[in-house]
Amino acid sequence: SMLVPGLYETDWFIWALSYVPLYCIAVPLFLLVGRALLPGNAPAPAGGHKMTPGRWISTVVLCLGVTYAFNILSSMLLTGIGMLKGTPAQNPLDMLVSASGLVWNLLFGCVVAPVGEELIFRKWMYAKLGRFGDKAYVLLGGAVFGLFHGNLSQMFYAAVLGSIFCWMYLRTGSLLVTISLHMTVNVIGMAVMPALAMSEAGTMAAGVLVIVFLIAGGVLAV
């Protein structure tokens, strides 16, 4: 911001500032450490369960219900932390989305992130953890996916979402299924909901949608 003030104000620079260290430094180191600790690869999951359109839609609703339920819990936790330290805790994702344009949010948040993260945390993680059983893969895969997000705002719902995506990868054997689920959740959270929040009527509609997702997602979870 001191050397090139205009660069910091561009729509794409905040995403680049976040993603270049992440995917060019952190992820390669993570893969190297994982390969050293867990040599060899398990074969891909057999799958066998077909993802019908109805089942796909119900899984999206489940994912959104989980996301908003744990997002509420995270917000309550962050509010408490903010009260203890005397300054409000901020949500890094909200700051990132609001500082960027729609095109870059869609490109990085709804295409690059889902594809890259599913390749790493579903396919690669199964190759390393599949030999230890499905339960270990689902629980550890979800936990590591939550930690990967690096902040309390996203960590809890990302961990549960990660476990759901791991389970769907086991059941279907298809990475395209989990990528499509991941993309849809991100598009709704990063593009649809912010667009609705730009007007009073849209904000009310978004609130109704969240309640619907919470109720329907809870029923599906049970």
XYZ file of C-alpha atoms in Angstrom:
222
model
C 0.000 0.000 0.000
C 3.010 2.331 0.451
C 4.877 1.455 -2.765
C 1.938 1.017 -5.153
C -1.208 2.436 -3.492
C -3.405 1.816 -6.523
C -2.583 -1.908 -6.592
C -3.986 -2.464 -3.124
C -7.280 -0.927 -4.236
C -7.823 -3.268 -7.196
C -10.478 -5.997 -7.031
C -8.109 -8.899 -7.711
C -5.082 -7.978 -5.569
C -6.570 -9.042 -2.197
C -7.308 -12.500 -3.600
C -3.800 -12.757 -5.048
C -2.314 -11.625 -1.744
C -4.178 -14.458 -0.055
C -3.810 -17.212 -2.657
C -0.217 -16.846 -3.861
C 1.364 -17.644 -0.445
C -1.298 -20.295 0.166
C -1.017 -22.279 -3.059
C 2.612 -21.514 -3.927
C 4.153 -22.036 -0.464
C 1.820 -23.556 2.133
C 0.118 -26.218 -0.003
C 3.338 -27.567 -1.596
C 4.925 -27.814 1.872
C 1.816 -29.590 3.173
C 1.981 -32.115 0.314
C 5.708 -32.702 0.836
C 5.270 -33.316 4.561
C 2.308 -35.601 3.924
C 4.221 -37.620 1.357
C 7.142 -38.005 3.774
C 4.964 -39.025 6.738
C 2.613 -41.283 4.758
C 4.455 -42.870 1.819
C 2.417 -44.822 -0.694
C -1.118 -44.243 -1.890
C -4.378 -46.058 -1.243
C -6.478 -46.861 -4.350
C -9.390 -44.554 -5.096
C -12.658 -45.352 -3.276
C -14.935 -47.785 -5.073
C -18.001 -45.605 -4.582
C -20.949 -47.301 -6.215
C -23.738 -45.008 -4.989
C -25.245 -42.967 -7.815
C -25.803 -39.269 -7.132
C -29.330 -38.593 -8.391
C -30.524 -34.978 -8.897
C -32.792 -35.239 -5.850
C -30.009 -36.583 -3.664
C -27.645 -33.866 -4.920
C -30.151 -31.109 -4.066
C -30.802 -32.557 -0.599
C -27.048 -32.729 0.017
C -26.665 -29.065 -0.987
C -29.436 -28.118 1.466
C -27.749 -30.202 4.184
C -24.423 -28.473 3.508
C -26.009 -25.018 3.635
C -27.855 -25.841 6.850
C -24.607 -27.001 8.449
C -22.782 -23.923 7.164
C -25.242 -21.422 8.636
C -25.694 -23.333 11.907
C -21.971 -23.421 12.636
C -21.526 -19.898 11.277
C -23.948 -18.687 13.960
C -21.959 -20.533 16.629
C -18.706 -19.053 15.273
C -20.210 -15.557 15.308
C -21.249 -15.987 18.936
C -17.745 -17.184 19.821
C -16.119 -14.261 17.997
C -18.481 -11.805 19.682
C -17.404 -13.178 23.057
C -13.725 -12.951 22.104
C -14.255 -9.384 20.896
C -15.866 -8.436 24.210
C -12.964 -9.943 26.150
C -10.263 -8.163 24.151
C -12.168 -4.897 23.812
C -12.208 -4.713 20.015
C -14.649 -6.385 17.611
C -13.443 -9.605 15.981
C -13.651 -9.500 12.191
C -14.542 -12.184 9.663
C -11.666 -12.429 7.136
C -13.914 -13.962 4.470
C -16.423 -11.103 4.680
C -13.571 -8.612 4.386
C -12.151 -10.480 1.382
C -15.490 -10.715 -0.457
C -16.507 -7.104 0.230
C -13.103 -5.785 -0.934
C -13.238 -7.645 -4.266
C -15.424 -7.502 -7.350
C -18.022 -10.145 -8.217
C -15.972 -11.584 -11.094
C -12.911 -12.181 -8.908
C -15.008 -13.570 -6.066
C -16.566 -16.053 -8.485
C -13.237 -16.937 -10.110
C -11.164 -17.428 -6.965
C -13.806 -18.282 -4.381
C -16.194 -20.351 -6.485
C -13.950 -22.005 -9.101
C -10.274 -22.043 -8.085
C -10.886 -22.806 -4.397
C -13.425 -25.652 -4.834
C -11.393 -27.409 -7.540
C -8.044 -27.034 -5.769
C -9.380 -27.912 -2.323
C -11.283 -30.989 -3.527
C -8.180 -32.308 -5.304
C -6.172 -31.888 -2.098
C -8.603 -32.613 0.734
C -10.709 -35.314 -0.878
C -8.616 -37.099 -3.515
C -5.080 -36.656 -2.121
C -6.162 -37.032 1.519
C -7.934 -40.299 0.688
C -4.801 -41.589 -1.023
C -2.912 -40.962 2.230
C -5.599 -41.859 4.813
C -7.740 -44.429 3.008
C -5.711 -47.341 4.394
C -6.727 -46.358 7.946
C -10.446 -46.780 7.275
C -13.383 -44.645 6.240
C -13.966 -43.152 9.689
C -10.381 -41.881 9.972
C -10.587 -40.372 6.507
C -13.918 -38.616 7.120
C -12.961 -37.220 10.542
C -9.340 -36.279 9.812
C -10.125 -35.033 6.313
C -12.783 -32.721 7.725
C -10.587 -31.535 10.610
C -7.640 -30.691 8.349
C -9.973 -28.934 5.904
C -11.285 -26.786 8.751
C -7.775 -25.895 9.925
C -6.775 -25.054 6.341
C -9.136 -22.062 6.397
C -7.001 -20.508 9.117
C -9.615 -18.508 11.031
C -12.296 -19.101 13.653
C -15.042 -17.665 11.446
C -14.790 -20.505 8.937
C -12.982 -23.289 10.795
C -15.942 -25.048 12.438
C -18.386 -25.115 9.545
C -15.568 -25.910 7.106
C -14.591 -28.931 9.232
C -18.149 -30.304 9.151
C -18.528 -29.512 5.451
C -15.191 -31.208 4.798
C -16.409 -34.369 6.525
C -19.618 -34.323 4.444
C -17.606 -33.914 1.240
C -15.275 -36.753 2.308
C -18.292 -38.979 2.956
C -19.812 -38.146 -0.437
C -16.486 -38.900 -2.138
C -16.443 -42.290 -0.391
C -20.034 -43.050 -1.338
C -19.892 -41.959 -4.974
C -16.201 -42.295 -5.820
C -16.606 -39.123 -7.888
C -14.610 -35.957 -7.340
C -16.943 -34.136 -9.747
C -19.776 -34.626 -7.229
C -17.863 -32.999 -4.371
C -16.552 -30.206 -6.609
C -20.099 -29.383 -7.745
C -21.351 -29.393 -4.133
C -18.443 -27.205 -3.005
C -18.939 -24.761 -5.882
C -22.666 -24.443 -5.192
C -22.193 -23.759 -1.476
C -19.560 -21.113 -2.250
C -21.627 -19.439 -4.969
C -24.611 -19.104 -2.638
C -22.468 -17.850 0.258
C -20.155 -15.541 -1.701
C -22.329 -14.272 -4.572
C -26.051 -14.895 -4.070
C -26.355 -13.871 -0.411
C -24.186 -10.710 -0.739
C -26.216 -9.710 -3.819
C -29.475 -10.131 -1.889
C -28.084 -8.097 1.026
C -27.756 -5.029 -1.212
C -31.448 -4.177 -0.757
C -33.873 -4.253 2.158
C -36.209 -6.711 0.431
C -33.244 -8.870 -0.554
C -31.945 -8.877 3.017
C -35.319 -10.132 4.221
C -35.338 -12.804 1.519
C -31.811 -13.873 2.524
C -32.928 -14.143 6.147
C -35.857 -16.351 5.147
C -33.531 -18.535 3.058
C -31.155 -18.978 5.991
C -34.042 -20.084 8.232
C -35.226 -22.537 5.546
C -31.717 -23.948 5.161
C -31.323 -24.297 8.932
C -34.610 -26.150 9.367
C -34.357 -28.323 6.265
C -30.669 -29.010 6.866
C -31.388 -30.014 10.450
C -34.108 -32.434 9.334
C -31.821 -33.958 6.694
C -28.969 -34.257 9.210
C -31.238 -36.175 11.602
